[in-house]
PDB file of C-alpha atoms in Angstrom:
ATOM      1  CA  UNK A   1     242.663  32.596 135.139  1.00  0.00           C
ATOM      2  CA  UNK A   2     244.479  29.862 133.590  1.00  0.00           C
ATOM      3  CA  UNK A   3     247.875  29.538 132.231  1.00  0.00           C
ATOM      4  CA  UNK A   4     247.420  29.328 128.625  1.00  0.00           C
ATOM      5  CA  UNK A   5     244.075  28.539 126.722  1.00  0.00           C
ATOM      6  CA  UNK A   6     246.341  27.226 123.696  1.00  0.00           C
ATOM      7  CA  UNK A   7     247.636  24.316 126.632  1.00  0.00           C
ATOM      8  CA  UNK A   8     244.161  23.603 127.690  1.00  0.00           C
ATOM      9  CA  UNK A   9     242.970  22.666 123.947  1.00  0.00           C
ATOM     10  CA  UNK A  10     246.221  20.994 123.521  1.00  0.00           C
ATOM     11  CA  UNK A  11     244.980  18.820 126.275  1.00  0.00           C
ATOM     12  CA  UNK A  12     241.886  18.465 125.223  1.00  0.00           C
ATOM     13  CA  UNK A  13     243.153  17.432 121.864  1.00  0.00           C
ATOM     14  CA  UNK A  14     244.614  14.606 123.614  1.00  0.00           C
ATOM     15  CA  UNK A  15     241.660  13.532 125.494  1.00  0.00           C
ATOM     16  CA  UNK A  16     239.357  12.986 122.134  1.00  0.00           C
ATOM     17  CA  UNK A  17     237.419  16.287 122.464  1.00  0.00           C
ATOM     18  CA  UNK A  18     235.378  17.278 118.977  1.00  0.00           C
ATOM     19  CA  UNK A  19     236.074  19.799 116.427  1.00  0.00           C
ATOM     20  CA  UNK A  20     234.335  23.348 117.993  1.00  0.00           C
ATOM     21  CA  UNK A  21     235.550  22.917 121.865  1.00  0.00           C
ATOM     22  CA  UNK A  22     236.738  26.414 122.646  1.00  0.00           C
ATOM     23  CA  UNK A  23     238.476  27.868 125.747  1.00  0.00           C
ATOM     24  CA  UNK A  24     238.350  31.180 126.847  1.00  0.00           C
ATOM     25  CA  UNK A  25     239.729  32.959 129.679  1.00  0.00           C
ATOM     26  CA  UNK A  26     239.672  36.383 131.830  1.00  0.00           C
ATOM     27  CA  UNK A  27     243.593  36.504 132.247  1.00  0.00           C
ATOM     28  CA  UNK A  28     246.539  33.975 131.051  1.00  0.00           C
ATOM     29  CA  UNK A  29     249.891  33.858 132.698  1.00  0.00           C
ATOM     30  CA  UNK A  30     251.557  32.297 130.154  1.00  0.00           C
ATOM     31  CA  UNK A  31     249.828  33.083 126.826  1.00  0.00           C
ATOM     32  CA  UNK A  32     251.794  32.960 123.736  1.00  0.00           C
ATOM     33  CA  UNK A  33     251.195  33.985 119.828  1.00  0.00           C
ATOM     34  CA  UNK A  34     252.734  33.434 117.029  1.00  0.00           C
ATOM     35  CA  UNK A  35     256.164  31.065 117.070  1.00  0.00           C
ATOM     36  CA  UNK A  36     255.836  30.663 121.006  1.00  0.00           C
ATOM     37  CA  UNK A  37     256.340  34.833 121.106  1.00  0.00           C
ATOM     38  CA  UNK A  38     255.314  35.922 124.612  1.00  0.00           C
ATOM     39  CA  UNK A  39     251.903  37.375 124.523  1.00  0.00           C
ATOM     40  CA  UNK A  40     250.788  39.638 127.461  1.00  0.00           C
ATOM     41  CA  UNK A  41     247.217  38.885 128.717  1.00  0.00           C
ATOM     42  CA  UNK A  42     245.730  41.070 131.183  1.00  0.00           C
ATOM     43  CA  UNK A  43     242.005  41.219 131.854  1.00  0.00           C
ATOM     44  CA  UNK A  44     240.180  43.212 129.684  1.00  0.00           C
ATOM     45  CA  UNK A  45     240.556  42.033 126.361  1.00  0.00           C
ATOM     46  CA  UNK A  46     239.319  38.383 124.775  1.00  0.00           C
ATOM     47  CA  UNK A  47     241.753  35.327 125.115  1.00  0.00           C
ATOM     48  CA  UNK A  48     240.569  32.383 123.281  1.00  0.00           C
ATOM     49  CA  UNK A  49     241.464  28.906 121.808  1.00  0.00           C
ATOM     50  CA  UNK A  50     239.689  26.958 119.556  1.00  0.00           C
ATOM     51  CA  UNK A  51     240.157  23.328 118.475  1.00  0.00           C
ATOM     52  CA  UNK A  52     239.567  22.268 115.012  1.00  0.00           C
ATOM     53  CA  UNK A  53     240.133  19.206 112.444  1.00  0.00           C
ATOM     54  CA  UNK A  54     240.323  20.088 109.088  1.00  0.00           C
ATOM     55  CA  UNK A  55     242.270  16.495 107.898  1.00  0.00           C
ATOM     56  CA  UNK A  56     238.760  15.642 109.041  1.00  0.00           C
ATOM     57  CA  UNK A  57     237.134  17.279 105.981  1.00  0.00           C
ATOM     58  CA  UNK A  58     240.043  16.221 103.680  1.00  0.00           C
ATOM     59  CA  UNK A  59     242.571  19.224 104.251  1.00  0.00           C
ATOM     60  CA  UNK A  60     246.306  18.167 103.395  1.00  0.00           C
ATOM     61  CA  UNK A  61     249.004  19.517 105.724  1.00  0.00           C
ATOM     62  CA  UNK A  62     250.410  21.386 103.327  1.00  0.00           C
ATOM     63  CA  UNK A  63     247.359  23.473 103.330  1.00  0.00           C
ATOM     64  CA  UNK A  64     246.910  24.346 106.874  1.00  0.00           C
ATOM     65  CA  UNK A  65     248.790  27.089 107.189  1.00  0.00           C
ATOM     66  CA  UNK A  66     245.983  29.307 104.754  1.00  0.00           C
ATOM     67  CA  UNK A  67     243.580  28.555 107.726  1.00  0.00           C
ATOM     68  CA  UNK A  68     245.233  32.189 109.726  1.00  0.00           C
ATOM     69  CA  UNK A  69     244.490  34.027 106.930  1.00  0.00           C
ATOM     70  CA  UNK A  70     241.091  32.864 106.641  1.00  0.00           C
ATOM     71  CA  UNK A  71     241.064  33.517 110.762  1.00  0.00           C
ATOM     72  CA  UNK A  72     242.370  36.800 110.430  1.00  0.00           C
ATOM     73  CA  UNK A  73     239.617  37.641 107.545  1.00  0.00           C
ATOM     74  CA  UNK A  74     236.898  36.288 110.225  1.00  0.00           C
ATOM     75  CA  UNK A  75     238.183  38.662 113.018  1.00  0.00           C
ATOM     76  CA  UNK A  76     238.097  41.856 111.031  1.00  0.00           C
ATOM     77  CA  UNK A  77     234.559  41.559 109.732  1.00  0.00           C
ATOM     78  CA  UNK A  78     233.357  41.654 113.504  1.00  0.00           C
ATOM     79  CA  UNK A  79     235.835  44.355 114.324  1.00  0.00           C
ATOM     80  CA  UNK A  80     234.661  46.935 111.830  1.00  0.00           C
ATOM     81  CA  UNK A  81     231.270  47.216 113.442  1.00  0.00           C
ATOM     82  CA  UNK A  82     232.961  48.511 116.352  1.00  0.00           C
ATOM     83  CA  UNK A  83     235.740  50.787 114.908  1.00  0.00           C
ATOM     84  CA  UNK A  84     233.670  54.344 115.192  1.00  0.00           C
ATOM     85  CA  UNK A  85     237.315  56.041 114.248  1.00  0.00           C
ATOM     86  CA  UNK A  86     239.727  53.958 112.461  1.00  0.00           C
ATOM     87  CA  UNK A  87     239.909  51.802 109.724  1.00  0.00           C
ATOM     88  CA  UNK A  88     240.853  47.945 110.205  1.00  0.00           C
ATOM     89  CA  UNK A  89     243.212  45.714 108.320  1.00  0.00           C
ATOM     90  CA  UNK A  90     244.949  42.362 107.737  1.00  0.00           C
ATOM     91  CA  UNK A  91     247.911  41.987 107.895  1.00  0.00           C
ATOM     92  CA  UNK A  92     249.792  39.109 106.542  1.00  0.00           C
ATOM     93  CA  UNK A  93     249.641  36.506 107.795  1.00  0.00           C
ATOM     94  CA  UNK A  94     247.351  36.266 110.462  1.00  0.00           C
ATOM     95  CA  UNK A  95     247.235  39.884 112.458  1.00  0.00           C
ATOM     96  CA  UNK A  96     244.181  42.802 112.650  1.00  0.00           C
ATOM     97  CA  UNK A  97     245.724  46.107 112.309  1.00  0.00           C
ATOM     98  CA  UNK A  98     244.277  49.697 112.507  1.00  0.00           C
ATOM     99  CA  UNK A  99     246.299  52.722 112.604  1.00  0.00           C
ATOM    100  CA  UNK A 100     247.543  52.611 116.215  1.00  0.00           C
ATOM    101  CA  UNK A 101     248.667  49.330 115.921  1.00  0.00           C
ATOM    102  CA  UNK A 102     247.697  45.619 116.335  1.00  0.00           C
ATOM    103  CA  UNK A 103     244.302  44.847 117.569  1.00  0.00           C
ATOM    104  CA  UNK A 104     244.642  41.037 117.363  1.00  0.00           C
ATOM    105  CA  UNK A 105     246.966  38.130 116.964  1.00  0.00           C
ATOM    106  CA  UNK A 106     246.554  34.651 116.077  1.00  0.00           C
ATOM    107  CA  UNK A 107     248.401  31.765 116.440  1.00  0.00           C
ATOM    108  CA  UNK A 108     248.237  28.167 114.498  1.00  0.00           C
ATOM    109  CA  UNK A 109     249.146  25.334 115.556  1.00  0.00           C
ATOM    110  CA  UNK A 110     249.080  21.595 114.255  1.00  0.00           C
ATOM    111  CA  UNK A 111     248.286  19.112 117.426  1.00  0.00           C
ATOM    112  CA  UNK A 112     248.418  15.404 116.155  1.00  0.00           C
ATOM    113  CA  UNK A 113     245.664  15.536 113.669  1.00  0.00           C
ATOM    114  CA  UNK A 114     243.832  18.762 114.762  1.00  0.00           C
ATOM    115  CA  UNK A 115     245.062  22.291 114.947  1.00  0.00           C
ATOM    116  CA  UNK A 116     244.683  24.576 118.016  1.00  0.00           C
ATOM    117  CA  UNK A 117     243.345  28.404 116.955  1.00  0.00           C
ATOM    118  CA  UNK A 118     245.040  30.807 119.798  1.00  0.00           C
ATOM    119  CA  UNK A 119     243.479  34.446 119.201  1.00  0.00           C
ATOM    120  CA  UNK A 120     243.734  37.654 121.668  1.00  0.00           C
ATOM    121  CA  UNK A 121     241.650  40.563 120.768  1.00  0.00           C
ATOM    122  CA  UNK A 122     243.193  43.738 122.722  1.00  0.00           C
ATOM    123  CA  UNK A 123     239.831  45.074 124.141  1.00  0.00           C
ATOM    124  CA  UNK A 124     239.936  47.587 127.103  1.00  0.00           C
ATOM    125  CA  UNK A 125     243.601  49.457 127.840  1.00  0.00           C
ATOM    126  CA  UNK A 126     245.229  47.788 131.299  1.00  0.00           C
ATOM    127  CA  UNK A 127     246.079  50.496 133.726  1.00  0.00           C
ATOM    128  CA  UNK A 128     250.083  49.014 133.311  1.00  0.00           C
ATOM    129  CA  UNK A 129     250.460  47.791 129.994  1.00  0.00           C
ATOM    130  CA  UNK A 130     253.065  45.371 129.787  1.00  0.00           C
ATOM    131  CA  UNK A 131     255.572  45.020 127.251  1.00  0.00           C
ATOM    132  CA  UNK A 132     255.535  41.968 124.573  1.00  0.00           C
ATOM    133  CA  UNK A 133     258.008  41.183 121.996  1.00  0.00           C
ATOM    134  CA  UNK A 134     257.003  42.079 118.377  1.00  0.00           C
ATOM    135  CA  UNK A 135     257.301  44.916 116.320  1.00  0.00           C
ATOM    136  CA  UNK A 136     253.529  46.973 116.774  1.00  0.00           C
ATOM    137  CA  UNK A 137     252.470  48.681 119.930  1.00  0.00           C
ATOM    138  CA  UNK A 138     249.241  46.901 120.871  1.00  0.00           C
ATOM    139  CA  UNK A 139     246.025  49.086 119.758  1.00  0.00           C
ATOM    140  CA  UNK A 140     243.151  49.010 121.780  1.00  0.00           C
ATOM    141  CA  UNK A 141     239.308  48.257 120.797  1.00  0.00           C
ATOM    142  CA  UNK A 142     237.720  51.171 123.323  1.00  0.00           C
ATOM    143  CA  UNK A 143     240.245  53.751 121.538  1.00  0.00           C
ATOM    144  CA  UNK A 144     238.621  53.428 118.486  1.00  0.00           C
ATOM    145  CA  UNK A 145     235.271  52.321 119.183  1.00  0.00           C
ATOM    146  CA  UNK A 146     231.619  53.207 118.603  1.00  0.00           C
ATOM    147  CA  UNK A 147     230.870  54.635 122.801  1.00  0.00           C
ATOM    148  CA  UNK A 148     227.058  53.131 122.333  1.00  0.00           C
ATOM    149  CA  UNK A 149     229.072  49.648 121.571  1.00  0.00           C
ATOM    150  CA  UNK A 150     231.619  50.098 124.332  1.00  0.00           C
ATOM    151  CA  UNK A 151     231.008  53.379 126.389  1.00  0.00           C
ATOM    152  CA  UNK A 152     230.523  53.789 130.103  1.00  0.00           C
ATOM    153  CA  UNK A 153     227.572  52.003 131.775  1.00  0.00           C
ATOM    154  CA  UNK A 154     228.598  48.959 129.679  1.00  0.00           C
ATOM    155  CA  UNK A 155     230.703  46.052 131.442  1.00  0.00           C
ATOM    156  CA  UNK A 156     234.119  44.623 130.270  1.00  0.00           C
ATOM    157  CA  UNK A 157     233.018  40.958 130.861  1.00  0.00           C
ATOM    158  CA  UNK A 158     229.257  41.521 129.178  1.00  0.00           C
ATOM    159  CA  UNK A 159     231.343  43.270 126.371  1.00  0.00           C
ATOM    160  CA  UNK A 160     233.947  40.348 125.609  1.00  0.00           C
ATOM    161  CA  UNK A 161     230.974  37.632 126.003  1.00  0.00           C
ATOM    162  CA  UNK A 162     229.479  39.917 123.165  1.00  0.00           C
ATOM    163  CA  UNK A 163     232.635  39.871 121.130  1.00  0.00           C
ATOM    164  CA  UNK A 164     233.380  35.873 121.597  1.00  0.00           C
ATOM    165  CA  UNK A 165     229.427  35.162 120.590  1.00  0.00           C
ATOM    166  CA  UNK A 166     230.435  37.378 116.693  1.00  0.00           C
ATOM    167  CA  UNK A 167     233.866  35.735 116.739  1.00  0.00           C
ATOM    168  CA  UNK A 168     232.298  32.420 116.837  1.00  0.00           C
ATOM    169  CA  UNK A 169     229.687  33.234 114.391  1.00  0.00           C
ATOM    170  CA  UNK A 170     232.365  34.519 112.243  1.00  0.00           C
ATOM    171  CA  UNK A 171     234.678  31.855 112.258  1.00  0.00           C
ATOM    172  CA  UNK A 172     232.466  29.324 111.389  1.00  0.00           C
ATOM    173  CA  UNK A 173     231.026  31.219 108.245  1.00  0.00           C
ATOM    174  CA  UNK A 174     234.720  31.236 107.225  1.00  0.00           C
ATOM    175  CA  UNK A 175     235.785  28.713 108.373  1.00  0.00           C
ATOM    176  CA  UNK A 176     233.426  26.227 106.665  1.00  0.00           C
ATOM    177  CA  UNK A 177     234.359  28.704 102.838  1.00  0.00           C
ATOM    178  CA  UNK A 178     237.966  27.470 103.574  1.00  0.00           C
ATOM    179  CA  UNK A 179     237.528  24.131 103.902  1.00  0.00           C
ATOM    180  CA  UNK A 180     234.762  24.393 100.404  1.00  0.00           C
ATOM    181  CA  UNK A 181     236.924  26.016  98.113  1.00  0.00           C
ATOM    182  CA  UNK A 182     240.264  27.060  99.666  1.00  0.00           C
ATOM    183  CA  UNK A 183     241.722  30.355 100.270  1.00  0.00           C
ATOM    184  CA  UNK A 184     241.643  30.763  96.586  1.00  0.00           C
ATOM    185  CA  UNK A 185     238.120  31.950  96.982  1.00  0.00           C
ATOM    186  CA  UNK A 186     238.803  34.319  99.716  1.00  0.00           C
ATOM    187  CA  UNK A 187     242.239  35.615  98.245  1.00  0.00           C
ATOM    188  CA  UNK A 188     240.655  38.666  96.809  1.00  0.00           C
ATOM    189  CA  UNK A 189     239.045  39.691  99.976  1.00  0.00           C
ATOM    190  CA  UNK A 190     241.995  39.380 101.739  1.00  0.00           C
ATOM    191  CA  UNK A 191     244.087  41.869  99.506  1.00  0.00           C
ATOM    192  CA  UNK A 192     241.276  44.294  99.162  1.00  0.00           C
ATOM    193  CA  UNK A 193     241.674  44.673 103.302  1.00  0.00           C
ATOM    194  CA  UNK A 194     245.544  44.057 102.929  1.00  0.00           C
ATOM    195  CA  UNK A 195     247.690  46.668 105.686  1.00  0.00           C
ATOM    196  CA  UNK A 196     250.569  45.607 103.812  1.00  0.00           C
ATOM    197  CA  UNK A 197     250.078  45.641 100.178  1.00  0.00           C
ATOM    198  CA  UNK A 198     251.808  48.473  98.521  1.00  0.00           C
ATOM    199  CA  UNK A 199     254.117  48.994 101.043  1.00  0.00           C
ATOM    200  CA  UNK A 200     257.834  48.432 101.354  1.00  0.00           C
ATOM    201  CA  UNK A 201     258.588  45.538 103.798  1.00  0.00           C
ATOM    202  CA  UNK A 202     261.703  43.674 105.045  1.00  0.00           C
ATOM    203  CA  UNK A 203     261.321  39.868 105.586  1.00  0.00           C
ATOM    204  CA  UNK A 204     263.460  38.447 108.205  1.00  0.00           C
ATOM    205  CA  UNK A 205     264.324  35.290 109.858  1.00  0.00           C
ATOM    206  CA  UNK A 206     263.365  33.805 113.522  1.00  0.00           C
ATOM    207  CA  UNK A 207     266.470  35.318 114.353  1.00  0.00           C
ATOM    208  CA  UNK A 208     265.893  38.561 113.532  1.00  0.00           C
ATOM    209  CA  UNK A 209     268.531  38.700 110.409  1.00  0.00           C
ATOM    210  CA  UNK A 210     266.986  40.063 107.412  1.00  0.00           C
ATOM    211  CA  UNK A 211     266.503  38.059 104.290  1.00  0.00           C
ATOM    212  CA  UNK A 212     264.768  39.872 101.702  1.00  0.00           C
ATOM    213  CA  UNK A 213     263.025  43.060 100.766  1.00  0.00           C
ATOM    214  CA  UNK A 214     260.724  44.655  98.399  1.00  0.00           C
ATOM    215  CA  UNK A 215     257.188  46.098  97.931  1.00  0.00           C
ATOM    216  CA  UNK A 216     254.684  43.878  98.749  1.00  0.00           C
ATOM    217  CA  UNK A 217     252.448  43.518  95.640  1.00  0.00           C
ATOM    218  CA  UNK A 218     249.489  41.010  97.087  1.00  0.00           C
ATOM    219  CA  UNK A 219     248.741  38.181  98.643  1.00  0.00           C
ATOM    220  CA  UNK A 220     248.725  34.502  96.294  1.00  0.00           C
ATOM    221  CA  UNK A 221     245.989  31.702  96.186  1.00  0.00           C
ATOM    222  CA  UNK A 222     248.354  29.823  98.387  1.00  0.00           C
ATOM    223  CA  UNK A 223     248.406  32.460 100.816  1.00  0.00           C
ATOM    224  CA  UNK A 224     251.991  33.676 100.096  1.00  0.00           C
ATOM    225  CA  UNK A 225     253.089  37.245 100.380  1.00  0.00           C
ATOM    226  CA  UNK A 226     254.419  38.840  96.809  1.00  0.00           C
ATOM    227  CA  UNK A 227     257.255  40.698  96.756  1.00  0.00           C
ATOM    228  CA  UNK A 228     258.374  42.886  93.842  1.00  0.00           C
ATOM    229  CA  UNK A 229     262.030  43.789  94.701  1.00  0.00           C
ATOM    230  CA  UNK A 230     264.330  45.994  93.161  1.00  0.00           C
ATOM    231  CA  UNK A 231     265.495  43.877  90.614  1.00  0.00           C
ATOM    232  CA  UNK A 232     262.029  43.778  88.989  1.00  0.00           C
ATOM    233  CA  UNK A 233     262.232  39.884  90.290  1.00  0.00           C
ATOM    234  CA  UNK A 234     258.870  38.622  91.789  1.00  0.00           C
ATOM    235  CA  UNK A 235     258.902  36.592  94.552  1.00  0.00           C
ATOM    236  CA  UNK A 236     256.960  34.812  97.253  1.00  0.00           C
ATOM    237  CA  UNK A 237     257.210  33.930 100.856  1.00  0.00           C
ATOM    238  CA  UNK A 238     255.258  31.371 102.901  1.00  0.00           C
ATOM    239  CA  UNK A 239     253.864  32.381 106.137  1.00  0.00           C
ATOM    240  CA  UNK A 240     255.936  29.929 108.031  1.00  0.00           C
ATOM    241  CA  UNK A 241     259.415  31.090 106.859  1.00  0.00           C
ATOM    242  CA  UNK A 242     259.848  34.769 108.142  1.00  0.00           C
ATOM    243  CA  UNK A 243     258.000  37.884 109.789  1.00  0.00           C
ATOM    244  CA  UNK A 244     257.586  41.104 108.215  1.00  0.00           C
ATOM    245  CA  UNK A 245     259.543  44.285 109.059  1.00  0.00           C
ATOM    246  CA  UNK A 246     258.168  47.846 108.358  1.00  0.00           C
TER     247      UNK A 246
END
């Protein structure tokens, strides 16, 4: 149990550690996602933090923020082996979706020169689930999943070991295409597993006030989410700037 893996690389971002230390734990009592949202972390489902440098390997700052989507793109490819029963999506900019709601979240943030990965895969259903701000009910990995994969005789901690060892895998494979050639070269793949293109979203502030609207068209090569709105007008919003409202 630990407070919050995201604090724990934080601090080990101060004490020099390298690029790849990761932190995982059963339970946090104090995990957070996205914009320091409250983020509900009862045993049974995968809490972990990575460290990375990508102004290491040349990244600029203004190109960090791409990383989530390139994250979120490394999460679903070891989620749809599991998923016996629903289909799983992306959705912009750095959540896994499938019909009952949000499987996963992942937060971003830049520590000094390195950038702490926070991601929480909802595994196994808590007996009291516990409600977080946000705007999806939390879906849940067993609901939907293959039984061989997840089924009884098979134990929650062997299963999320299992999970972190393909998460790992995963991220690195993408992780190592982003920092080659971009999100540019993964843009494509992101939109063809896109939970939000073609629908009609609202865009609103930290606050909650709502500052544009339209049908979301795709996702640019700079990671920005197209909007057509009803003025035939295109236009694009960074991932830092608002959330998305359904």
């Amino acid at each position: 149990e630990i407070a919050s893996t995201n604090e724990e690389v934080k601090r080990l971002v101060a004490a020099g550690a390298p690029e790849g230390s990761v932190v995982t734990s059963i339970v946090q009592t104090g995990g957070y996602g996205r914009q320091g949202r409250r983020w509900s972390s009862p045993a049974g489902s995968l809490y972990l933090s990575l460290l990375l440098r990508p102004c290491d390997h040349g990244i600029a700052a203004c190109d960090l923020s791409t990383l989530s989507l390139a994250l979120a793109l490394a999460v679903h490819d070891i989620l749809v082996p599991y998923a016996a029963t629903a289909d799983i999506a992306v959705k912009w900019p750095n959540d896994v979706m499938c019909a009952g709601g949000k499987l996963c979240g992942i937060s971003l943030e830049a520590v000094g020169n390195a950038v702490c990965i926070g991601i929480g895969i909802n595994a196994f259903e808590p007996e009291n689930v516990v409600h977080t701000t946000g705007s999806y009910r939390a879906a849940y990995l067993e609901r939907i999943a293959d039984q061989a994969i997840m089924g009884p005789g098979k134990e929650q901690t062997a299963v999320l070991e299992e999970l972190a060892a393909k998460l790992l895998v995963s991220i690195d494979r993408l992780y190592f295409q982003w920092l080659d050639k971009g999100f540019e070269a993964l843009a494509e793949r992101y939109n063809g597993r896109s939970f939000l293109n073609g629908r009609v979203v609202g865009i609103s502030s930290i606050d909650g006030t709502v500052v544009d609207e339209g049908e979301v068209l795709h996702v640019d090569e700079r990671g920005r989410l197209v909007l057509l709105g009803d003025d035939g007008t295109k236009r694009a919003i960074a991932s830092g700037e608002a959330h998305v409202v359904l």
